[in-house]
Amino acid sequence: MTSKEYYELYRQSSIGLALIDTLDAMVHEGRIEPQLAMKIVSTFDRVITEVLADKVKARLSFKGHLDTYRFCDEVWTFLIKDANFKLDNQTNIQAEKVKIVSCNSKKPGEA
């Protein structure tokens, strides 16, 4: 399976941004080649997807007011206002605005 088959969604997470910033600095300093940096980011796309699918078992429920939704290129995006999240451990978290992006968890070619 090639890296083209993984979503680039997690690149915008805090860990993804930190990785990209670090790689950009290393390329700028001449410590690594740009091609290596791109290979590392592609590997990150694959690994973060696999680890989250295999290791994270936590669940949550949420309520809120659906402000906007869209479906484009097999990706759902929901904008929720006045969201209330209830975690497994019964902790409640409230947020004024939340953006939820949902992608197909199946790898391309899987049934």
mmCIF file with all atom_site columns, C-alpha atoms in Angstrom:
data_model
loop_
_atom_site.group_PDB
_atom_site.id
_atom_site.type_symbol
_atom_site.label_atom_id
_atom_site.label_alt_id
_atom_site.label_comp_id
_atom_site.label_asym_id
_atom_site.label_entity_id
_atom_site.label_seq_id
_atom_site.pdbx_PDB_ins_code
_atom_site.Cartn_x
_atom_site.Cartn_y
_atom_site.Cartn_z
_atom_site.occupancy
_atom_site.B_iso_or_equiv
_atom_site.pdbx_formal_charge
_atom_site.auth_seq_id
_atom_site.auth_comp_id
_atom_site.auth_asym_id
_atom_site.auth_atom_id
_atom_site.pdbx_PDB_model_num
ATOM 1   C CA . MET A 1 1   ? 0.000   0.000  0.000  1.00 0.00 ? 1   MET A CA 1
ATOM 2   C CA . THR A 1 2   ? 1.372   3.402  -0.907 1.00 0.00 ? 2   THR A CA 1
ATOM 3   C CA . SER A 1 3   ? 1.271   6.501  1.272  1.00 0.00 ? 3   SER A CA 1
ATOM 4   C CA . LYS A 1 4   ? -1.117  8.120  -1.243 1.00 0.00 ? 4   LYS A CA 1
ATOM 5   C CA . GLU A 1 5   ? -3.829  5.900  0.222  1.00 0.00 ? 5   GLU A CA 1
ATOM 6   C CA . TYR A 1 6   ? -3.759  7.520  3.672  1.00 0.00 ? 6   TYR A CA 1
ATOM 7   C CA . TYR A 1 7   ? -5.496  10.716 4.677  1.00 0.00 ? 7   TYR A CA 1
ATOM 8   C CA . GLU A 1 8   ? -3.307  13.722 5.424  1.00 0.00 ? 8   GLU A CA 1
ATOM 9   C CA . LEU A 1 9   ? -5.782  14.805 8.091  1.00 0.00 ? 9   LEU A CA 1
ATOM 10  C CA . TYR A 1 10  ? -3.477  14.308 11.080 1.00 0.00 ? 10  TYR A CA 1
ATOM 11  C CA . ARG A 1 11  ? -0.835  16.633 9.659  1.00 0.00 ? 11  ARG A CA 1
ATOM 12  C CA . GLN A 1 12  ? -2.939  19.483 11.103 1.00 0.00 ? 12  GLN A CA 1
ATOM 13  C CA . SER A 1 13  ? -2.916  17.956 14.620 1.00 0.00 ? 13  SER A CA 1
ATOM 14  C CA . SER A 1 14  ? -0.528  19.389 17.215 1.00 0.00 ? 14  SER A CA 1
ATOM 15  C CA . ILE A 1 15  ? 1.865   16.439 16.838 1.00 0.00 ? 15  ILE A CA 1
ATOM 16  C CA . GLY A 1 16  ? 1.680   16.613 13.033 1.00 0.00 ? 16  GLY A CA 1
ATOM 17  C CA . LEU A 1 17  ? 2.393   20.356 13.008 1.00 0.00 ? 17  LEU A CA 1
ATOM 18  C CA . ALA A 1 18  ? 5.321   19.869 15.406 1.00 0.00 ? 18  ALA A CA 1
ATOM 19  C CA . LEU A 1 19  ? 6.755   17.149 13.158 1.00 0.00 ? 19  LEU A CA 1
ATOM 20  C CA . ILE A 1 20  ? 6.416   19.287 10.039 1.00 0.00 ? 20  ILE A CA 1
ATOM 21  C CA . ASP A 1 21  ? 7.957   22.334 11.761 1.00 0.00 ? 21  ASP A CA 1
ATOM 22  C CA . THR A 1 22  ? 10.905  20.232 12.920 1.00 0.00 ? 22  THR A CA 1
ATOM 23  C CA . LEU A 1 23  ? 11.413  18.685 9.495  1.00 0.00 ? 23  LEU A CA 1
ATOM 24  C CA . ASP A 1 24  ? 11.189  22.111 7.822  1.00 0.00 ? 24  ASP A CA 1
ATOM 25  C CA . ALA A 1 25  ? 13.893  23.411 10.161 1.00 0.00 ? 25  ALA A CA 1
ATOM 26  C CA . MET A 1 26  ? 16.112  20.396 9.460  1.00 0.00 ? 26  MET A CA 1
ATOM 27  C CA . VAL A 1 27  ? 15.709  20.831 5.694  1.00 0.00 ? 27  VAL A CA 1
ATOM 28  C CA . HIS A 1 28  ? 16.410  24.568 5.980  1.00 0.00 ? 28  HIS A CA 1
ATOM 29  C CA . GLU A 1 29  ? 19.571  23.846 8.005  1.00 0.00 ? 29  GLU A CA 1
ATOM 30  C CA . GLY A 1 30  ? 20.688  21.287 5.414  1.00 0.00 ? 30  GLY A CA 1
ATOM 31  C CA . ARG A 1 31  ? 20.579  18.407 7.903  1.00 0.00 ? 31  ARG A CA 1
ATOM 32  C CA . ILE A 1 32  ? 18.211  16.309 5.759  1.00 0.00 ? 32  ILE A CA 1
ATOM 33  C CA . GLU A 1 33  ? 17.058  16.322 2.160  1.00 0.00 ? 33  GLU A CA 1
ATOM 34  C CA . PRO A 1 34  ? 13.508  17.458 1.300  1.00 0.00 ? 34  PRO A CA 1
ATOM 35  C CA . GLN A 1 35  ? 12.752  14.004 -0.146 1.00 0.00 ? 35  GLN A CA 1
ATOM 36  C CA . LEU A 1 36  ? 13.536  12.393 3.217  1.00 0.00 ? 36  LEU A CA 1
ATOM 37  C CA . ALA A 1 37  ? 11.281  14.893 4.991  1.00 0.00 ? 37  ALA A CA 1
ATOM 38  C CA . MET A 1 38  ? 8.406   14.017 2.641  1.00 0.00 ? 38  MET A CA 1
ATOM 39  C CA . LYS A 1 39  ? 8.991   10.292 3.204  1.00 0.00 ? 39  LYS A CA 1
ATOM 40  C CA . ILE A 1 40  ? 8.878   10.861 6.977  1.00 0.00 ? 40  ILE A CA 1
ATOM 41  C CA . VAL A 1 41  ? 5.606   12.798 6.684  1.00 0.00 ? 41  VAL A CA 1
ATOM 42  C CA . SER A 1 42  ? 4.117   10.058 4.478  1.00 0.00 ? 42  SER A CA 1
ATOM 43  C CA . THR A 1 43  ? 5.169   7.447  7.032  1.00 0.00 ? 43  THR A CA 1
ATOM 44  C CA . PHE A 1 44  ? 3.565   9.596  9.754  1.00 0.00 ? 44  PHE A CA 1
ATOM 45  C CA . ASP A 1 45  ? 0.287   9.596  7.784  1.00 0.00 ? 45  ASP A CA 1
ATOM 46  C CA . ARG A 1 46  ? 0.321   5.794  7.655  1.00 0.00 ? 46  ARG A CA 1
ATOM 47  C CA . VAL A 1 47  ? 1.469   5.131  11.214 1.00 0.00 ? 47  VAL A CA 1
ATOM 48  C CA . ILE A 1 48  ? -0.821  7.619  12.978 1.00 0.00 ? 48  ILE A CA 1
ATOM 49  C CA . THR A 1 49  ? -3.821  6.160  11.136 1.00 0.00 ? 49  THR A CA 1
ATOM 50  C CA . GLU A 1 50  ? -2.883  2.579  12.039 1.00 0.00 ? 50  GLU A CA 1
ATOM 51  C CA . VAL A 1 51  ? -2.050  3.330  15.684 1.00 0.00 ? 51  VAL A CA 1
ATOM 52  C CA . LEU A 1 52  ? -5.245  5.281  16.305 1.00 0.00 ? 52  LEU A CA 1
ATOM 53  C CA . ALA A 1 53  ? -7.320  2.506  14.713 1.00 0.00 ? 53  ALA A CA 1
ATOM 54  C CA . ASP A 1 54  ? -5.589  -0.289 16.662 1.00 0.00 ? 54  ASP A CA 1
ATOM 55  C CA . LYS A 1 55  ? -4.795  1.227  20.065 1.00 0.00 ? 55  LYS A CA 1
ATOM 56  C CA . VAL A 1 56  ? -7.459  3.817  20.925 1.00 0.00 ? 56  VAL A CA 1
ATOM 57  C CA . LYS A 1 57  ? -10.547 2.222  22.451 1.00 0.00 ? 57  LYS A CA 1
ATOM 58  C CA . ALA A 1 58  ? -12.030 5.205  24.308 1.00 0.00 ? 58  ALA A CA 1
ATOM 59  C CA . ARG A 1 59  ? -15.545 6.326  23.489 1.00 0.00 ? 59  ARG A CA 1
ATOM 60  C CA . LEU A 1 60  ? -17.474 9.512  23.987 1.00 0.00 ? 60  LEU A CA 1
ATOM 61  C CA . SER A 1 61  ? -20.901 10.870 23.267 1.00 0.00 ? 61  SER A CA 1
ATOM 62  C CA . PHE A 1 62  ? -21.820 14.433 22.457 1.00 0.00 ? 62  PHE A CA 1
ATOM 63  C CA . LYS A 1 63  ? -24.780 16.721 22.022 1.00 0.00 ? 63  LYS A CA 1
ATOM 64  C CA . GLY A 1 64  ? -24.953 20.130 20.444 1.00 0.00 ? 64  GLY A CA 1
ATOM 65  C CA . HIS A 1 65  ? -26.521 22.226 17.732 1.00 0.00 ? 65  HIS A CA 1
ATOM 66  C CA . LEU A 1 66  ? -25.519 21.291 14.198 1.00 0.00 ? 66  LEU A CA 1
ATOM 67  C CA . ASP A 1 67  ? -24.554 24.537 12.484 1.00 0.00 ? 67  ASP A CA 1
ATOM 68  C CA . THR A 1 68  ? -23.125 23.263 9.174  1.00 0.00 ? 68  THR A CA 1
ATOM 69  C CA . TYR A 1 69  ? -22.360 19.946 7.544  1.00 0.00 ? 69  TYR A CA 1
ATOM 70  C CA . ARG A 1 70  ? -20.848 18.883 4.237  1.00 0.00 ? 70  ARG A CA 1
ATOM 71  C CA . PHE A 1 71  ? -19.752 15.718 2.431  1.00 0.00 ? 71  PHE A CA 1
ATOM 72  C CA . CYS A 1 72  ? -16.961 16.030 -0.107 1.00 0.00 ? 72  CYS A CA 1
ATOM 73  C CA . ASP A 1 73  ? -14.465 13.490 -1.436 1.00 0.00 ? 73  ASP A CA 1
ATOM 74  C CA . GLU A 1 74  ? -15.655 10.802 1.009  1.00 0.00 ? 74  GLU A CA 1
ATOM 75  C CA . VAL A 1 75  ? -15.073 13.131 3.993  1.00 0.00 ? 75  VAL A CA 1
ATOM 76  C CA . TRP A 1 76  ? -17.811 14.424 6.297  1.00 0.00 ? 76  TRP A CA 1
ATOM 77  C CA . THR A 1 77  ? -17.318 17.762 8.076  1.00 0.00 ? 77  THR A CA 1
ATOM 78  C CA . PHE A 1 78  ? -19.631 18.870 10.883 1.00 0.00 ? 78  PHE A CA 1
ATOM 79  C CA . LEU A 1 79  ? -19.592 22.246 12.644 1.00 0.00 ? 79  LEU A CA 1
ATOM 80  C CA . ILE A 1 80  ? -21.278 21.953 16.055 1.00 0.00 ? 80  ILE A CA 1
ATOM 81  C CA . LYS A 1 81  ? -22.190 24.852 18.338 1.00 0.00 ? 81  LYS A CA 1
ATOM 82  C CA . ASP A 1 82  ? -22.647 24.614 22.125 1.00 0.00 ? 82  ASP A CA 1
ATOM 83  C CA . ALA A 1 83  ? -21.249 21.084 22.212 1.00 0.00 ? 83  ALA A CA 1
ATOM 84  C CA . ASN A 1 84  ? -21.292 18.956 25.355 1.00 0.00 ? 84  ASN A CA 1
ATOM 85  C CA . PHE A 1 85  ? -19.017 15.889 25.357 1.00 0.00 ? 85  PHE A CA 1
ATOM 86  C CA . LYS A 1 86  ? -19.401 13.025 27.822 1.00 0.00 ? 86  LYS A CA 1
ATOM 87  C CA . LEU A 1 87  ? -16.315 10.799 28.112 1.00 0.00 ? 87  LEU A CA 1
ATOM 88  C CA . ASP A 1 88  ? -16.077 7.131  29.183 1.00 0.00 ? 88  ASP A CA 1
ATOM 89  C CA . ASN A 1 89  ? -15.121 8.177  32.705 1.00 0.00 ? 89  ASN A CA 1
ATOM 90  C CA . GLN A 1 90  ? -18.262 10.360 32.917 1.00 0.00 ? 90  GLN A CA 1
ATOM 91  C CA . THR A 1 91  ? -16.271 13.593 32.578 1.00 0.00 ? 91  THR A CA 1
ATOM 92  C CA . ASN A 1 92  ? -18.195 16.357 30.811 1.00 0.00 ? 92  ASN A CA 1
ATOM 93  C CA . ILE A 1 93  ? -16.489 18.863 28.536 1.00 0.00 ? 93  ILE A CA 1
ATOM 94  C CA . GLN A 1 94  ? -18.246 21.841 26.996 1.00 0.00 ? 94  GLN A CA 1
ATOM 95  C CA . ALA A 1 95  ? -17.175 23.822 23.947 1.00 0.00 ? 95  ALA A CA 1
ATOM 96  C CA . GLU A 1 96  ? -18.680 26.815 22.178 1.00 0.00 ? 96  GLU A CA 1
ATOM 97  C CA . LYS A 1 97  ? -17.717 25.568 18.681 1.00 0.00 ? 97  LYS A CA 1
ATOM 98  C CA . VAL A 1 98  ? -16.365 22.219 17.477 1.00 0.00 ? 98  VAL A CA 1
ATOM 99  C CA . LYS A 1 99  ? -15.335 21.015 14.019 1.00 0.00 ? 99  LYS A CA 1
ATOM 100 C CA . ILE A 1 100 ? -15.566 17.263 13.467 1.00 0.00 ? 100 ILE A CA 1
ATOM 101 C CA . VAL A 1 101 ? -13.972 15.711 10.386 1.00 0.00 ? 101 VAL A CA 1
ATOM 102 C CA . SER A 1 102 ? -14.899 12.108 9.692  1.00 0.00 ? 102 SER A CA 1
ATOM 103 C CA . CYS A 1 103 ? -13.121 9.934  7.127  1.00 0.00 ? 103 CYS A CA 1
ATOM 104 C CA . ASN A 1 104 ? -13.702 6.363  6.024  1.00 0.00 ? 104 ASN A CA 1
ATOM 105 C CA . SER A 1 105 ? -11.732 4.059  8.322  1.00 0.00 ? 105 SER A CA 1
ATOM 106 C CA . LYS A 1 106 ? -11.415 1.345  5.688  1.00 0.00 ? 106 LYS A CA 1
ATOM 107 C CA . LYS A 1 107 ? -8.252  1.264  3.662  1.00 0.00 ? 107 LYS A CA 1
ATOM 108 C CA . PRO A 1 108 ? -8.833  1.605  -0.085 1.00 0.00 ? 108 PRO A CA 1
ATOM 109 C CA . GLY A 1 109 ? -9.634  -1.789 -1.564 1.00 0.00 ? 109 GLY A CA 1
ATOM 110 C CA . GLU A 1 110 ? -11.098 -3.196 1.660  1.00 0.00 ? 110 GLU A CA 1
ATOM 111 C CA . ALA A 1 111 ? -14.733 -4.272 1.677  1.00 0.00 ? 111 ALA A CA 1
#
